[in-house]
Amino acid sequence: MNNIEERIIQAIKKYDTIIIHRHMRPDPDALGSQLGLKEIIRTNFPEKEVYAVGKTVEDLGYMGKMDEITDEKYHEALVIVTDTANTPRVSDERFALGKMLIKIDHHPNDEPYGDIVYVDTNVSSASELITRLACQMGLALSNEAARLLYGGIVGDTGRFLYPATTAETLKIAAHLRTYDFDASKLNRQLSQMPLNIARLSGYVYQNIEADENGVAKVYLTKEIMEKYKADDAQTAHLVALPGGIDSILTWGIFVEQPNGKFRVRLRSKGPLINEVAKRHDGGGHPLASGANAKDLAECEQIYQELQQAAKEYKNEYEV
Ligand code: AMP
């Protein structure tokens, strides 16, 4: 049959109801790709019912709102999941109730779920992939779609800083900027943080510990989270901070949850860390991953595995 992009458009044309999901604990790219795609479908196929579902994150309210729909809507629907590598991470498990399922993602394709699997790990973000798809297939973008997709790209590239930013990313972002939306306002919304989290950043800088190879860790215990009145989602503002320290090569932020388990946010400037994440109930990109630890001992085990990854990296690249 025709190429994969054409098959996706054919599927969109075929179904009257289209429901779009993305991953739990969404970031700007999850929401930008999900809501950007919704906007594109609404603009180009106004006769269709299009919904974006999943748990709302208040901090990212400027990216848009979720729809609330009944189970019946799924019966004759096409479901598209963006930015989500594996099915347990899809927000709202009803994604499996549709007639047809499409995966659109840029993470390593660890679980190729769905009837059409459209994965490209060479793009910076799911938002970049969806913009490319729309442009290749001659679909019109609204100003709002451009705003959402631009926000997703800025979010996942750390404002065009991370290595996944390519010349193509910049071309696509430049194209999105030709639409009429307030990019300065959006950039501000993406980068500013509440005062309590700014204060918690101070705690991170004060308490981060690193070994001689630049492998760093910081614990955000329940007590600390309470003291700073921080919630788990807000730690998104902190994850990149250690990367600004010249001697730090790879790091983990261990966020204790109300049940005493830890959400582990891993980042790296070189050593590949997604294999570490996969061994601990997680996954993600080679340089940006997430994992889960049942207790402090598992957190320390993860830290040791990061140390090992850093040693191997240093030996291989003689850095
Ligand atoms: P985060 O620290 O939540 O921003 O996650 C960084 C990257 O790792 C994102 O691309 C996530 O999709 C991925 N990730 C985070 N947690 C998990 C998990 N438990 N399982 C699989 N991938 C994850």
Short mmCIF file of C-alpha atoms and ligand atoms in Angstrom, two decimals:
data_model
loop_
_atom_site.label_atom_id
_atom_site.label_comp_id
_atom_site.label_asym_id
_atom_site.label_seq_id
_atom_site.Cartn_x
_atom_site.Cartn_y
_atom_site.Cartn_z
CA MET A 1 0.00 0.00 0.00
CA ASN A 2 0.97 3.66 0.04
CA ASN A 3 3.43 5.12 2.51
CA ILE A 4 2.81 5.38 6.24
CA GLU A 5 1.94 9.09 6.22
CA GLU A 6 -0.72 8.45 3.58
CA ARG A 7 -2.10 5.53 5.57
CA ILE A 8 -2.50 7.80 8.61
CA ILE A 9 -4.39 10.40 6.58
CA GLN A 10 -6.56 7.67 5.02
CA ALA A 11 -7.46 6.44 8.51
CA ILE A 12 -8.31 9.97 9.66
CA LYS A 13 -10.53 10.40 6.59
CA LYS A 14 -12.27 7.08 7.22
CA TYR A 15 -13.42 7.65 10.81
CA ASP A 16 -16.03 10.18 11.94
CA THR A 17 -14.83 10.13 15.54
CA ILE A 18 -11.17 10.52 16.44
CA ILE A 19 -9.90 10.38 20.02
CA ILE A 20 -6.35 11.45 20.82
CA HIS A 21 -4.43 10.30 23.90
CA ARG A 22 -0.91 10.95 25.23
CA HIS A 23 1.23 9.87 28.18
CA MET A 24 0.57 10.23 31.90
CA ARG A 25 2.21 13.11 33.75
CA PRO A 26 2.20 15.10 30.50
CA ASP A 27 4.88 17.58 29.54
CA PRO A 28 4.53 20.35 26.93
CA ASP A 29 5.36 17.96 24.08
CA ALA A 30 2.75 15.41 25.15
CA LEU A 31 0.09 18.13 25.24
CA GLY A 32 1.42 20.06 22.24
CA SER A 33 1.43 16.97 20.01
CA GLN A 34 -1.97 15.78 21.26
CA LEU A 35 -3.78 19.12 21.11
CA GLY A 36 -1.87 20.28 18.01
CA LEU A 37 -3.02 17.17 16.16
CA LYS A 38 -6.57 17.74 17.35
CA GLU A 39 -6.46 21.29 15.97
CA ILE A 40 -5.05 20.10 12.64
CA ILE A 41 -7.80 17.50 12.22
CA ARG A 42 -10.50 20.01 13.18
CA THR A 43 -9.18 22.57 10.71
CA ASN A 44 -8.86 20.16 7.80
CA PHE A 45 -11.84 17.89 8.51
CA PRO A 46 -14.38 20.14 10.28
CA GLU A 47 -17.16 17.56 9.96
CA LYS A 48 -15.39 15.13 12.32
CA GLU A 49 -15.73 14.80 16.07
CA VAL A 50 -12.23 15.09 17.57
CA TYR A 51 -11.42 14.73 21.26
CA ALA A 52 -8.26 15.01 23.36
CA VAL A 53 -8.42 13.03 26.59
CA GLY A 54 -6.30 12.30 29.64
CA LYS A 55 -5.74 13.60 33.13
CA THR A 56 -5.42 17.39 33.32
CA VAL A 57 -2.28 19.05 34.65
CA GLU A 58 -3.10 22.46 36.05
CA ASP A 59 0.42 23.85 35.72
CA LEU A 60 0.22 23.38 31.96
CA GLY A 61 -3.27 24.85 31.59
CA TYR A 62 -1.98 27.34 29.00
CA MET A 63 -1.49 24.43 26.58
CA GLY A 64 -5.23 23.75 26.53
CA LYS A 65 -8.00 21.69 28.08
CA MET A 66 -8.90 18.03 27.95
CA ASP A 67 -12.28 16.74 26.75
CA GLU A 68 -14.48 14.49 28.85
CA ILE A 69 -16.15 11.74 26.87
CA THR A 70 -18.20 8.61 27.52
CA ASP A 71 -17.03 5.08 26.71
CA GLU A 72 -19.60 4.86 23.89
CA LYS A 73 -17.63 7.40 21.84
CA TYR A 74 -14.90 4.78 21.42
CA HIS A 75 -17.09 2.18 19.74
CA GLU A 76 -16.63 3.46 16.18
CA ALA A 77 -13.59 5.62 16.80
CA LEU A 78 -10.06 5.94 15.52
CA VAL A 79 -7.71 6.36 18.50
CA ILE A 80 -4.33 8.06 18.07
CA VAL A 81 -1.76 8.05 20.87
CA THR A 82 1.03 10.62 20.67
CA ASP A 83 4.40 10.80 22.45
CA THR A 84 3.95 7.55 24.39
CA ALA A 85 6.38 4.64 24.04
CA ASN A 86 4.42 1.97 25.89
CA THR A 87 0.79 1.21 26.63
CA PRO A 88 0.97 1.22 30.46
CA ARG A 89 1.97 4.89 30.21
CA VAL A 90 -1.03 6.00 28.14
CA SER A 91 -3.20 8.39 30.12
CA ASP A 92 -6.75 6.99 30.20
CA GLU A 93 -6.71 3.26 29.57
CA ARG A 94 -9.80 3.46 27.35
CA PHE A 95 -7.40 4.09 24.45
CA ALA A 96 -7.74 0.35 23.69
CA LEU A 97 -11.52 0.54 23.14
CA GLY A 98 -11.43 2.06 19.65
CA LYS A 99 -11.83 0.38 16.25
CA MET A 100 -8.35 1.30 15.10
CA LEU A 101 -5.22 2.47 16.92
CA ILE A 102 -2.30 4.60 15.66
CA LYS A 103 0.91 5.24 17.59
CA ILE A 104 2.78 8.48 16.74
CA ASP A 105 5.99 8.84 18.74
CA HIS A 106 9.67 9.77 18.87
CA HIS A 107 10.83 7.54 21.76
CA PRO A 108 12.69 4.28 21.12
CA ASN A 109 10.02 1.89 19.83
CA ASP A 110 10.15 -0.53 22.78
CA GLU A 111 6.50 -1.50 22.37
CA PRO A 112 5.23 -1.13 18.80
CA TYR A 113 1.52 -1.11 19.69
CA GLY A 114 -1.31 -0.22 17.31
CA ASP A 115 -2.45 -0.91 13.76
CA ILE A 116 -0.14 1.79 12.41
CA VAL A 117 3.14 2.50 14.19
CA TYR A 118 4.64 5.82 13.12
CA VAL A 119 7.84 6.25 15.11
CA ASP A 120 10.87 8.34 14.25
CA THR A 121 13.52 8.58 16.95
CA ASN A 122 15.49 11.14 14.94
CA VAL A 123 13.05 13.96 15.56
CA SER A 124 13.29 16.17 18.63
CA SER A 125 9.70 15.76 19.70
CA ALA A 126 6.33 14.30 18.85
CA SER A 127 5.29 17.87 18.01
CA GLU A 128 8.03 18.09 15.37
CA LEU A 129 6.88 14.76 13.91
CA ILE A 130 3.27 15.89 13.70
CA THR A 131 4.22 19.21 12.10
CA ARG A 132 6.30 17.31 9.53
CA LEU A 133 3.43 14.92 8.86
CA ALA A 134 0.97 17.80 8.35
CA CYS A 135 3.32 19.68 6.03
CA GLN A 136 4.20 16.57 3.98
CA MET A 137 0.54 15.73 3.54
CA GLY A 138 -0.48 19.30 2.64
CA LEU A 139 -2.69 19.81 5.70
CA ALA A 140 -3.38 23.38 6.81
CA LEU A 141 -2.27 24.57 10.25
CA SER A 142 -4.29 27.02 12.31
CA ASN A 143 -2.54 29.65 14.43
CA GLU A 144 -3.51 27.65 17.51
CA ALA A 145 -2.07 24.42 16.09
CA ALA A 146 1.18 26.27 15.38
CA ARG A 147 1.27 27.63 18.94
CA LEU A 148 0.73 24.19 20.47
CA LEU A 149 3.27 22.42 18.27
CA TYR A 150 5.84 25.16 18.77
CA GLY A 151 5.35 24.86 22.53
CA GLY A 152 5.91 21.11 22.33
CA ILE A 153 9.15 21.55 20.40
CA VAL A 154 10.46 24.27 22.74
CA GLY A 155 9.61 22.07 25.72
CA ASP A 156 11.25 18.87 24.52
CA THR A 157 14.39 20.54 23.14
CA GLY A 158 14.97 22.65 26.27
CA ARG A 159 14.58 25.75 24.10
CA PHE A 160 16.58 24.24 21.21
CA LEU A 161 19.48 23.31 23.48
CA TYR A 162 19.41 19.52 23.74
CA PRO A 163 21.25 17.32 21.24
CA ALA A 164 18.00 16.13 19.61
CA THR A 165 17.68 19.63 18.10
CA THR A 166 18.61 19.33 14.41
CA ALA A 167 18.65 21.71 11.45
CA GLU A 168 15.29 20.19 10.52
CA THR A 169 13.92 20.99 14.00
CA LEU A 170 14.91 24.61 13.54
CA LYS A 171 13.36 24.75 10.05
CA ILE A 172 10.10 23.31 11.35
CA ALA A 173 10.09 25.68 14.34
CA ALA A 174 10.81 28.62 12.02
CA HIS A 175 7.86 27.59 9.86
CA LEU A 176 5.60 27.44 12.94
CA ARG A 177 6.73 30.92 13.94
CA THR A 178 5.32 32.30 10.68
CA TYR A 179 1.83 31.79 12.15
CA ASP A 180 0.14 34.37 14.30
CA PHE A 181 0.60 33.54 17.98
CA ASP A 182 2.39 35.19 20.87
CA ALA A 183 5.64 33.22 20.99
CA SER A 184 7.19 35.43 23.68
CA LYS A 185 4.26 34.83 25.96
CA LEU A 186 4.40 31.11 25.29
CA ASN A 187 8.16 30.98 25.94
CA ARG A 188 7.57 32.80 29.20
CA GLN A 189 4.82 30.39 30.21
CA LEU A 190 7.10 27.46 29.41
CA SER A 191 10.08 28.74 31.35
CA GLN A 192 8.72 30.52 34.39
CA MET A 193 8.12 28.73 37.69
CA PRO A 194 6.25 29.43 40.91
CA LEU A 195 8.17 30.97 43.80
CA ASN A 196 8.02 27.84 45.97
CA ILE A 197 9.71 25.88 43.16
CA ALA A 198 12.35 28.58 42.71
CA ARG A 199 13.10 28.15 46.41
CA LEU A 200 13.18 24.37 45.99
CA SER A 201 15.71 24.91 43.16
CA GLY A 202 17.93 26.48 45.79
CA TYR A 203 17.58 23.29 47.82
CA VAL A 204 18.56 21.20 44.78
CA TYR A 205 21.70 23.29 44.16
CA GLN A 206 22.63 23.17 47.85
CA ASN A 207 22.11 19.44 48.29
CA ILE A 208 23.12 17.82 45.04
CA GLU A 209 26.00 15.37 45.45
CA ALA A 210 28.29 14.19 42.67
CA ASP A 211 31.11 11.63 42.40
CA GLU A 212 34.46 12.20 40.68
CA ASN A 213 32.93 11.27 37.29
CA GLY A 214 30.17 13.84 37.56
CA VAL A 215 27.39 11.39 38.42
CA ALA A 216 24.99 13.36 40.58
CA LYS A 217 21.96 12.67 42.74
CA VAL A 218 19.56 14.62 44.84
CA TYR A 219 16.73 13.32 47.00
CA LEU A 220 13.47 15.21 47.32
CA THR A 221 11.93 13.45 50.30
CA LYS A 222 8.30 13.72 51.34
CA GLU A 223 9.40 16.11 54.12
CA ILE A 224 11.19 18.39 51.68
CA MET A 225 8.30 18.32 49.21
CA GLU A 226 5.93 19.29 52.02
CA LYS A 227 8.24 21.96 53.37
CA TYR A 228 8.34 23.67 49.97
CA LYS A 229 4.65 22.90 49.25
CA ALA A 230 5.76 21.27 46.00
CA ASP A 231 3.90 18.58 44.11
CA ASP A 232 5.36 15.87 41.95
CA ALA A 233 4.41 17.49 38.62
CA GLN A 234 6.28 20.67 39.57
CA THR A 235 9.59 18.82 39.76
CA ALA A 236 9.57 19.17 35.95
CA HIS A 237 10.98 22.67 36.55
CA LEU A 238 13.97 21.18 38.40
CA VAL A 239 15.04 18.29 36.22
CA ALA A 240 17.28 20.26 33.88
CA LEU A 241 19.00 22.33 36.59
CA PRO A 242 21.94 20.00 37.35
CA GLY A 243 22.81 20.09 33.64
CA GLY A 244 23.84 23.72 34.08
CA ILE A 245 26.69 22.65 36.39
CA ASP A 246 29.89 22.14 34.38
CA SER A 247 31.23 19.18 36.36
CA ILE A 248 27.99 17.17 36.20
CA LEU A 249 27.72 14.55 33.44
CA THR A 250 24.62 12.57 34.36
CA TRP A 251 22.13 12.81 37.19
CA GLY A 252 19.07 11.50 38.95
CA ILE A 253 16.42 13.38 40.87
CA PHE A 254 14.71 11.00 43.29
CA VAL A 255 11.24 12.28 44.20
CA GLU A 256 9.59 10.47 47.09
CA GLN A 257 5.88 9.87 46.53
CA PRO A 258 3.16 9.94 49.21
CA ASN A 259 3.31 6.09 49.29
CA GLY A 260 7.04 6.10 50.10
CA LYS A 261 8.11 4.92 46.63
CA PHE A 262 10.29 7.10 44.42
CA ARG A 263 9.80 8.59 40.99
CA VAL A 264 13.24 8.82 39.44
CA ARG A 265 13.98 11.45 36.80
CA LEU A 266 17.21 10.73 34.93
CA ARG A 267 19.13 12.99 32.56
CA SER A 268 22.53 12.80 30.87
CA LYS A 269 24.96 14.77 28.74
CA GLY A 270 26.49 11.62 27.22
CA PRO A 271 26.16 8.26 29.03
CA LEU A 272 23.11 6.35 27.80
CA ILE A 273 20.67 6.04 30.65
CA ASN A 274 17.50 4.57 29.19
CA GLU A 275 18.81 1.02 29.72
CA VAL A 276 19.20 1.86 33.43
CA ALA A 277 15.64 3.20 33.46
CA LYS A 278 14.28 0.09 31.74
CA ARG A 279 15.77 -2.14 34.44
CA HIS A 280 13.77 -0.15 37.02
CA ASP A 281 10.23 -0.04 35.72
CA GLY A 282 10.86 2.86 33.37
CA GLY A 283 12.23 3.90 30.01
CA GLY A 284 12.56 6.93 27.80
CA HIS A 285 15.19 8.50 25.57
CA PRO A 286 18.91 7.72 25.67
CA LEU A 287 19.62 11.05 27.44
CA ALA A 288 16.30 11.69 29.24
CA SER A 289 14.53 8.87 31.02
CA GLY A 290 12.30 8.09 33.97
CA ALA A 291 12.11 5.14 36.36
CA ASN A 292 10.44 4.00 39.56
CA ALA A 293 12.10 2.76 42.74
CA LYS A 294 10.29 0.94 45.51
CA ASP A 295 12.61 2.20 48.27
CA LEU A 296 15.88 3.97 49.07
CA ALA A 297 17.90 0.82 48.38
CA GLU A 298 16.62 0.70 44.81
CA CYS A 299 17.39 4.42 44.39
CA GLU A 300 20.98 3.73 45.44
CA GLN A 301 21.11 0.79 43.03
CA ILE A 302 19.98 3.10 40.21
CA TYR A 303 22.66 5.60 41.21
CA GLN A 304 25.32 2.86 41.06
CA GLU A 305 24.10 1.86 37.61
CA LEU A 306 24.43 5.49 36.50
CA GLN A 307 27.98 5.46 37.83
CA GLN A 308 28.69 2.34 35.79
CA ALA A 309 27.18 3.90 32.64
CA ALA A 310 29.33 7.01 33.18
CA LYS A 311 32.51 4.91 33.61
CA GLU A 312 31.81 3.01 30.40
CA TYR A 313 31.13 6.25 28.57
CA LYS A 314 34.34 7.85 29.83
CA ASN A 315 36.39 4.78 28.88
CA GLU A 316 34.88 4.66 25.42
CA TYR A 317 35.20 8.35 24.64
CA GLU A 318 38.27 9.04 26.79
CA VAL A 319 36.65 12.12 28.27
P1 AMP B 1 10.45 12.74 32.79
O1 AMP B 1 11.55 12.71 33.78
O2 AMP B 1 9.14 12.27 33.38
O3 AMP B 1 10.36 14.06 32.11
O4 AMP B 1 10.73 11.67 31.68
C1 AMP B 1 11.77 11.76 30.76
C2 AMP B 1 11.53 10.83 29.60
O5 AMP B 1 11.42 9.49 30.06
C3 AMP B 1 10.23 11.11 28.88
O6 AMP B 1 10.48 10.94 27.50
C4 AMP B 1 9.27 10.08 29.39
O7 AMP B 1 8.33 9.72 28.41
C5 AMP B 1 10.18 8.90 29.74
N1 AMP B 1 9.69 8.21 30.93
C6 AMP B 1 9.53 8.75 32.17
N2 AMP B 1 9.06 7.86 33.04
C7 AMP B 1 8.91 6.69 32.35
C8 AMP B 1 8.44 5.38 32.68
N3 AMP B 1 8.04 5.07 33.92
N4 AMP B 1 8.40 4.46 31.71
C9 AMP B 1 8.81 4.76 30.45
N5 AMP B 1 9.26 5.96 30.08
C10 AMP B 1 9.32 6.93 30.99
#
